[in-house]
Tab-separated table of C-alpha atoms in Angstrom:
chain	number	residue	atom	x	y	z
W	1	UNK	CA	-157.735	-154.463	59.247
W	2	UNK	CA	-154.784	-153.064	60.997
W	3	UNK	CA	-153.558	-154.531	64.156
W	4	UNK	CA	-153.719	-152.579	67.336
W	5	UNK	CA	-150.339	-150.856	67.960
W	6	UNK	CA	-149.026	-151.274	64.361
W	7	UNK	CA	-148.633	-148.237	62.050
W	8	UNK	CA	-151.124	-147.523	59.380
W	9	UNK	CA	-150.254	-148.217	55.819
W	10	UNK	CA	-151.233	-145.669	53.165
W	11	UNK	CA	-154.096	-147.770	51.981
W	12	UNK	CA	-155.445	-147.855	55.458
W	13	UNK	CA	-155.340	-144.077	56.246
W	14	UNK	CA	-158.669	-142.262	56.196
W	15	UNK	CA	-159.206	-140.245	53.119
W	16	UNK	CA	-159.345	-136.364	53.376
W	17	UNK	CA	-161.497	-134.432	51.035
W	18	UNK	CA	-159.591	-131.814	49.142
W	19	UNK	CA	-161.007	-128.202	49.487
W	20	UNK	CA	-162.674	-126.738	46.393
W	21	UNK	CA	-162.342	-122.943	46.059
W	22	UNK	CA	-164.890	-120.769	44.184
W	23	UNK	CA	-163.840	-119.275	40.997
W	24	UNK	CA	-163.815	-115.804	42.509
W	25	UNK	CA	-161.931	-116.694	45.678
W	26	UNK	CA	-158.874	-114.501	46.460
W	27	UNK	CA	-160.068	-111.630	44.441
W	28	UNK	CA	-160.649	-108.159	45.938
W	29	UNK	CA	-164.016	-106.684	45.259
W	30	UNK	CA	-163.987	-103.641	43.053
W	31	UNK	CA	-166.270	-102.002	45.570
W	32	UNK	CA	-163.437	-101.781	48.156
W	33	UNK	CA	-161.418	-98.594	48.090
W	34	UNK	CA	-157.779	-99.259	47.628
W	35	UNK	CA	-155.300	-97.771	50.281
W	36	UNK	CA	-152.247	-95.904	49.166
W	37	UNK	CA	-149.302	-95.544	51.671
W	38	UNK	CA	-146.881	-92.746	50.933
W	39	UNK	CA	-143.252	-93.324	51.919
W	40	UNK	CA	-141.750	-90.651	54.303
W	41	UNK	CA	-139.562	-88.094	52.625
W	42	UNK	CA	-135.891	-88.230	53.600
W	43	UNK	CA	-135.848	-84.562	54.415
W	44	UNK	CA	-138.634	-84.934	56.915
W	45	UNK	CA	-136.822	-87.845	58.572
W	46	UNK	CA	-133.752	-85.688	59.074
W	47	UNK	CA	-135.839	-82.879	60.505
W	48	UNK	CA	-137.481	-85.339	62.887
W	49	UNK	CA	-134.181	-86.647	64.027
W	50	UNK	CA	-132.793	-83.154	64.524
W	51	UNK	CA	-135.828	-82.094	66.479
W	52	UNK	CA	-135.502	-85.111	68.777
W	53	UNK	CA	-131.838	-84.313	69.351
W	54	UNK	CA	-132.663	-80.730	70.031
W	55	UNK	CA	-135.317	-81.780	72.526
W	56	UNK	CA	-132.905	-84.125	74.239
W	57	UNK	CA	-130.389	-81.318	74.352
W	58	UNK	CA	-132.855	-78.901	75.864
W	59	UNK	CA	-133.780	-81.455	78.496
W	60	UNK	CA	-130.112	-82.002	79.268
W	61	UNK	CA	-129.608	-78.217	79.522
W	62	UNK	CA	-132.576	-77.932	81.863
W	63	UNK	CA	-131.200	-80.650	84.114
W	64	UNK	CA	-127.690	-79.163	83.974
W	65	UNK	CA	-129.138	-75.669	84.787
W	66	UNK	CA	-131.112	-77.120	87.644
W	67	UNK	CA	-128.061	-78.882	89.023
W	68	UNK	CA	-126.001	-75.720	88.643
W	69	UNK	CA	-128.666	-73.670	90.350
W	70	UNK	CA	-128.783	-76.175	93.279
W	71	UNK	CA	-125.029	-76.129	93.466
W	72	UNK	CA	-124.958	-72.309	93.469
W	73	UNK	CA	-127.533	-72.203	96.232
W	74	UNK	CA	-125.507	-74.697	98.247
W	75	UNK	CA	-122.371	-72.594	97.848
W	76	UNK	CA	-124.317	-69.451	98.656
W	77	UNK	CA	-125.644	-70.931	101.867
W	78	UNK	CA	-122.181	-72.267	102.825
W	79	UNK	CA	-120.695	-68.811	102.244
W	80	UNK	CA	-123.507	-67.223	104.248
W	81	UNK	CA	-122.731	-69.611	107.130
W	82	UNK	CA	-119.012	-68.916	106.872
W	83	UNK	CA	-119.564	-65.184	106.940
W	84	UNK	CA	-121.805	-65.485	109.973
W	85	UNK	CA	-119.205	-67.610	111.808
W	86	UNK	CA	-116.460	-65.191	110.759
W	87	UNK	CA	-118.395	-62.357	112.460
W	88	UNK	CA	-118.886	-64.458	115.592
W	89	UNK	CA	-115.166	-65.151	115.724
W	90	UNK	CA	-114.414	-61.425	115.351
W	91	UNK	CA	-117.027	-60.410	117.897
W	92	UNK	CA	-115.863	-62.980	120.359
W	93	UNK	CA	-112.258	-61.763	120.065
W	94	UNK	CA	-113.111	-58.052	120.203
W	95	UNK	CA	-115.503	-58.334	123.175
W	96	UNK	CA	-113.144	-60.450	125.299
W	97	UNK	CA	-110.135	-58.312	124.412
W	98	UNK	CA	-111.993	-55.229	125.618
W	99	UNK	CA	-113.119	-56.940	128.780
W	100	UNK	CA	-109.666	-58.329	129.406
W	101	UNK	CA	-108.167	-54.889	129.015
W	102	UNK	CA	-110.638	-53.478	131.605
W	103	UNK	CA	-110.075	-56.269	134.149
W	104	UNK	CA	-108.113	-55.153	137.186
W	105	UNK	CA	-107.472	-58.319	139.119
W	106	UNK	CA	-105.717	-61.532	138.030
W	107	UNK	CA	-108.909	-63.506	138.885
W	108	UNK	CA	-111.033	-61.256	136.580
W	109	UNK	CA	-108.552	-61.789	133.787
W	110	UNK	CA	-108.533	-65.545	134.326
W	111	UNK	CA	-112.351	-65.687	134.244
W	112	UNK	CA	-112.466	-63.747	130.956
W	113	UNK	CA	-109.781	-66.065	129.487
W	114	UNK	CA	-111.910	-69.122	130.482
W	115	UNK	CA	-115.034	-67.544	128.939
W	116	UNK	CA	-113.173	-66.930	125.684
W	117	UNK	CA	-111.860	-70.469	125.625
W	118	UNK	CA	-115.385	-71.864	126.103
W	119	UNK	CA	-116.878	-69.615	123.336
W	120	UNK	CA	-113.990	-70.490	120.939
W	121	UNK	CA	-114.649	-74.216	121.496
W	122	UNK	CA	-118.308	-73.872	120.605
W	123	UNK	CA	-117.437	-71.989	117.411
W	124	UNK	CA	-114.870	-74.577	116.378
W	125	UNK	CA	-117.537	-77.305	116.907
W	126	UNK	CA	-119.955	-75.478	114.636
W	127	UNK	CA	-117.282	-75.207	111.964
W	128	UNK	CA	-116.661	-78.893	112.197
W	129	UNK	CA	-120.429	-79.472	111.726
W	130	UNK	CA	-120.342	-77.705	108.435
W	131	UNK	CA	-118.732	-80.733	106.848
W	132	UNK	CA	-116.292	-78.674	104.809
W	133	UNK	CA	-114.477	-80.823	102.266
W	134	UNK	CA	-112.651	-78.533	99.820
W	135	UNK	CA	-109.069	-77.457	100.555
W	136	UNK	CA	-110.106	-73.866	100.379
W	137	UNK	CA	-112.855	-74.231	102.971
W	138	UNK	CA	-110.742	-76.386	105.252
W	139	UNK	CA	-107.935	-73.793	105.059
W	140	UNK	CA	-110.470	-71.114	105.975
W	141	UNK	CA	-111.538	-73.107	109.037
W	142	UNK	CA	-107.965	-73.813	110.066
W	143	UNK	CA	-107.074	-70.126	109.800
W	144	UNK	CA	-109.803	-69.063	112.181
W	145	UNK	CA	-109.062	-71.915	114.616
W	146	UNK	CA	-105.385	-70.993	114.746
W	147	UNK	CA	-106.170	-67.277	115.166
W	148	UNK	CA	-108.524	-68.154	117.995
W	149	UNK	CA	-105.905	-70.289	119.739
W	150	UNK	CA	-103.384	-67.477	119.389
W	151	UNK	CA	-105.731	-65.031	121.064
W	152	UNK	CA	-106.448	-67.599	123.808
W	153	UNK	CA	-102.716	-68.094	124.330
W	154	UNK	CA	-102.208	-64.341	124.628
W	155	UNK	CA	-104.918	-64.099	127.251
W	156	UNK	CA	-103.391	-66.997	129.166
W	157	UNK	CA	-99.861	-65.465	129.167
W	158	UNK	CA	-101.240	-62.104	130.310
W	159	UNK	CA	-103.420	-63.742	132.955
W	160	UNK	CA	-100.395	-65.564	134.394
W	161	UNK	CA	-98.311	-62.351	134.336
W	162	UNK	CA	-101.152	-60.494	136.089
W	163	UNK	CA	-101.357	-63.254	138.743
W	164	UNK	CA	-97.606	-63.161	139.151
W	165	UNK	CA	-97.454	-59.387	139.498
W	166	UNK	CA	-100.468	-59.350	141.811
W	167	UNK	CA	-98.954	-62.085	144.031
W	168	UNK	CA	-95.612	-60.379	144.335
W	169	UNK	CA	-97.306	-57.102	145.067
W	170	UNK	CA	-99.441	-58.632	147.780
W	171	UNK	CA	-96.311	-60.232	149.274
W	172	UNK	CA	-94.580	-56.857	149.366
W	173	UNK	CA	-97.633	-55.367	151.042
W	174	UNK	CA	-97.478	-58.043	153.656
W	175	UNK	CA	-93.796	-57.376	154.284
W	176	UNK	CA	-94.579	-53.688	154.867
W	177	UNK	CA	-97.433	-54.628	157.159
W	178	UNK	CA	-95.163	-56.819	159.242
W	179	UNK	CA	-92.735	-53.937	159.650
W	180	UNK	CA	-95.535	-51.606	160.716
W	181	UNK	CA	-96.736	-54.118	163.263
W	182	UNK	CA	-93.198	-54.336	164.724
W	183	UNK	CA	-92.918	-50.573	164.821
W	184	UNK	CA	-96.381	-49.752	166.288
W	185	UNK	CA	-97.787	-52.758	168.248
W	186	UNK	CA	-96.167	-53.405	171.647
W	187	UNK	CA	-97.891	-56.703	172.243
W	188	UNK	CA	-96.868	-58.578	169.083
W	189	UNK	CA	-94.275	-61.319	169.010
W	190	UNK	CA	-91.212	-59.913	167.164
W	191	UNK	CA	-89.922	-63.429	166.422
W	192	UNK	CA	-93.104	-64.362	164.686
W	193	UNK	CA	-92.871	-61.213	162.548
W	194	UNK	CA	-89.262	-61.994	161.648
W	195	UNK	CA	-90.115	-65.622	160.746
W	196	UNK	CA	-93.083	-64.650	158.559
W	197	UNK	CA	-91.088	-61.971	156.722
W	198	UNK	CA	-88.226	-64.318	155.944
W	199	UNK	CA	-90.691	-66.967	154.771
W	200	UNK	CA	-92.307	-64.437	152.403
W	201	UNK	CA	-88.955	-63.517	150.901
W	202	UNK	CA	-88.091	-67.169	150.369
W	203	UNK	CA	-91.334	-67.671	148.498
W	204	UNK	CA	-90.488	-64.700	146.326
W	205	UNK	CA	-87.207	-66.369	145.458
W	206	UNK	CA	-88.988	-69.633	144.618
W	207	UNK	CA	-91.369	-67.713	142.370
W	208	UNK	CA	-88.480	-66.149	140.551
W	209	UNK	CA	-89.208	-62.598	141.700
W	210	UNK	CA	-85.805	-62.158	143.215
W	211	UNK	CA	-82.325	-63.724	142.751
W	212	UNK	CA	-80.498	-65.620	145.431
W	213	UNK	CA	-78.103	-62.690	146.181
W	214	UNK	CA	-81.191	-60.388	146.348
W	215	UNK	CA	-82.875	-62.857	148.723
W	216	UNK	CA	-79.885	-62.677	151.132
W	217	UNK	CA	-79.816	-58.890	150.959
W	218	UNK	CA	-83.551	-58.517	151.445
W	219	UNK	CA	-83.544	-60.926	154.460
W	220	UNK	CA	-80.823	-58.953	156.119
W	221	UNK	CA	-82.534	-55.666	155.376
W	222	UNK	CA	-85.897	-56.871	156.697
W	223	UNK	CA	-84.354	-58.229	159.894
W	224	UNK	CA	-82.505	-54.927	160.357
W	225	UNK	CA	-85.671	-52.810	159.801
W	226	UNK	CA	-87.900	-54.926	162.043
W	227	UNK	CA	-85.337	-55.150	164.847
W	228	UNK	CA	-84.594	-51.395	164.727
W	229	UNK	CA	-88.232	-50.421	164.596
W	230	UNK	CA	-89.158	-52.785	167.393
W	231	UNK	CA	-86.264	-51.651	169.554
W	232	UNK	CA	-87.158	-48.062	168.861
W	233	UNK	CA	-90.762	-48.667	169.931
W	234	UNK	CA	-89.704	-50.310	173.166
W	235	UNK	CA	-87.107	-47.639	173.841
W	236	UNK	CA	-89.803	-44.949	173.343
W	237	UNK	CA	-92.192	-46.679	175.673
W	238	UNK	CA	-89.464	-47.027	178.265
W	239	UNK	CA	-88.567	-43.321	177.872
W	240	UNK	CA	-92.192	-42.374	178.271
W	241	UNK	CA	-92.438	-44.509	181.406
W	242	UNK	CA	-89.430	-42.896	183.169
W	243	UNK	CA	-90.027	-39.326	181.859
W	244	UNK	CA	-91.121	-38.104	185.291
W	245	UNK	CA	-88.440	-40.039	187.130
W	246	UNK	CA	-84.897	-39.124	185.973
W	247	UNK	CA	-83.374	-41.362	188.588
W	248	UNK	CA	-84.732	-44.368	186.635
W	249	UNK	CA	-82.805	-43.420	183.489
W	250	UNK	CA	-80.769	-46.576	182.591
W	251	UNK	CA	-77.216	-46.710	181.282
W	252	UNK	CA	-76.861	-47.623	177.619
W	253	UNK	CA	-75.766	-51.178	178.494
W	254	UNK	CA	-78.752	-51.572	180.813
W	255	UNK	CA	-81.090	-50.221	178.167
W	256	UNK	CA	-79.747	-52.542	175.416
W	257	UNK	CA	-79.712	-55.580	177.683
W	258	UNK	CA	-83.353	-54.911	178.632
W	259	UNK	CA	-84.377	-54.477	175.016
W	260	UNK	CA	-82.668	-57.716	174.034
W	261	UNK	CA	-84.606	-59.543	176.679
W	262	UNK	CA	-87.895	-58.163	175.359
W	263	UNK	CA	-86.871	-58.832	171.762
W	264	UNK	CA	-85.802	-62.356	172.558
W	265	UNK	CA	-82.594	-61.927	170.565
W	266	UNK	CA	-79.142	-60.375	170.774
W	267	UNK	CA	-78.940	-57.047	168.988
W	268	UNK	CA	-76.391	-57.076	166.097
W	269	UNK	CA	-73.462	-54.731	166.647
W	270	UNK	CA	-74.628	-52.507	163.804
W	271	UNK	CA	-77.972	-51.938	165.527
W	272	UNK	CA	-76.778	-51.181	169.050
W	273	UNK	CA	-75.799	-47.613	168.338
W	274	UNK	CA	-78.941	-46.722	166.311
W	275	UNK	CA	-81.157	-48.196	169.014
W	276	UNK	CA	-79.278	-46.211	171.731
W	277	UNK	CA	-79.789	-43.074	169.706
W	278	UNK	CA	-83.455	-43.889	169.186
W	279	UNK	CA	-83.936	-44.245	172.988
W	280	UNK	CA	-82.164	-40.978	173.718
W	281	UNK	CA	-84.142	-39.027	171.054
W	282	UNK	CA	-87.362	-40.555	172.346
W	283	UNK	CA	-86.567	-39.713	175.926
W	284	UNK	CA	-85.599	-36.132	175.095
W	285	UNK	CA	-88.724	-35.866	172.959
W	286	UNK	CA	-90.887	-37.095	175.888
W	287	UNK	CA	-89.176	-34.647	178.227
W	288	UNK	CA	-89.765	-31.791	175.782
W	289	UNK	CA	-93.381	-32.807	175.335
W	290	UNK	CA	-93.746	-32.985	179.073
W	291	UNK	CA	-92.204	-29.572	179.542
W	292	UNK	CA	-94.441	-28.126	176.829
W	293	UNK	CA	-97.412	-29.714	178.502
W	294	UNK	CA	-96.415	-28.355	181.902
W	295	UNK	CA	-95.804	-24.881	180.461
W	296	UNK	CA	-99.170	-24.969	178.751
W	297	UNK	CA	-100.881	-26.050	181.925
W	298	UNK	CA	-99.235	-23.250	183.852
W	299	UNK	CA	-100.299	-20.698	181.228
W	300	UNK	CA	-103.828	-21.958	181.373
W	301	UNK	CA	-103.794	-21.772	185.209
W	302	UNK	CA	-102.448	-18.229	185.042
W	303	UNK	CA	-105.125	-17.204	182.562
W	304	UNK	CA	-107.850	-18.705	184.729
W	305	UNK	CA	-106.460	-16.940	187.767
W	306	UNK	CA	-106.433	-13.582	185.971
W	307	UNK	CA	-110.068	-14.060	184.880
W	308	UNK	CA	-111.186	-15.035	188.373
W	309	UNK	CA	-109.395	-12.086	189.810
W	310	UNK	CA	-110.877	-9.648	187.310
W	311	UNK	CA	-114.383	-10.911	188.087
W	312	UNK	CA	-113.924	-10.366	191.896
W	313	UNK	CA	-112.735	-6.779	191.482
């Protein structure tokens, strides 16, 4: 007997009964139909391979066509967007150019320029939103942006020129108004008028409307005109006041001295003679007007007398 834990020796291993097969084991019954497997013909194999390749090619062509169709649609839509934006660029430029040409004041032109700049900025933002990547598309966008900026710059230059022209024109109008005030309003301060006029001329020089020599000439001319017109007005009023009293007629020195007191300035030598002539002409004119008025009154009185006398006869 083997000891526990020790290996078995061959004589101690249990015997195993060998299997016994029947005499007919392993044989196929004659009643079972035999199966015959035909090998695939080589030609058919080639046809199958070609058919598979053709199918794969067709599938590839379908995918490629679909991708090409998608790409064409994308390009078509991009072109459609570009054409729409091009039209908006054109309409924006044409509309504002027409409005700008019809504007009369510098402020109107400035408002139109600002409106164009705002519209152009919106269009440029839309173009940026298209996400253009090709060199051709980016060149297209840059072309319209540059053209838009050029139009805006043209509006800006013309707006500034209009403002400049309008400003100088208004200043000239003010100068003429000051001279009219000096000539027609007895109660205005002539020194104020002179100061305002000289100030306007100095601003014209600072704006570049006149040169320094022109400034000096215009200041002298303005002072001459205002002084002469003011002295003429005062001389005329004085002549009118003494028209009916010849004994009050002043000498030329008395006249000029009195005018200088009213003007608050010494008359330049070149103005003394013109002012004296202006007084003399005004005085004679007033005398003539007075004589005509007297003659007219006498004629009216004579006519009324004749009518009254005819009615009493």
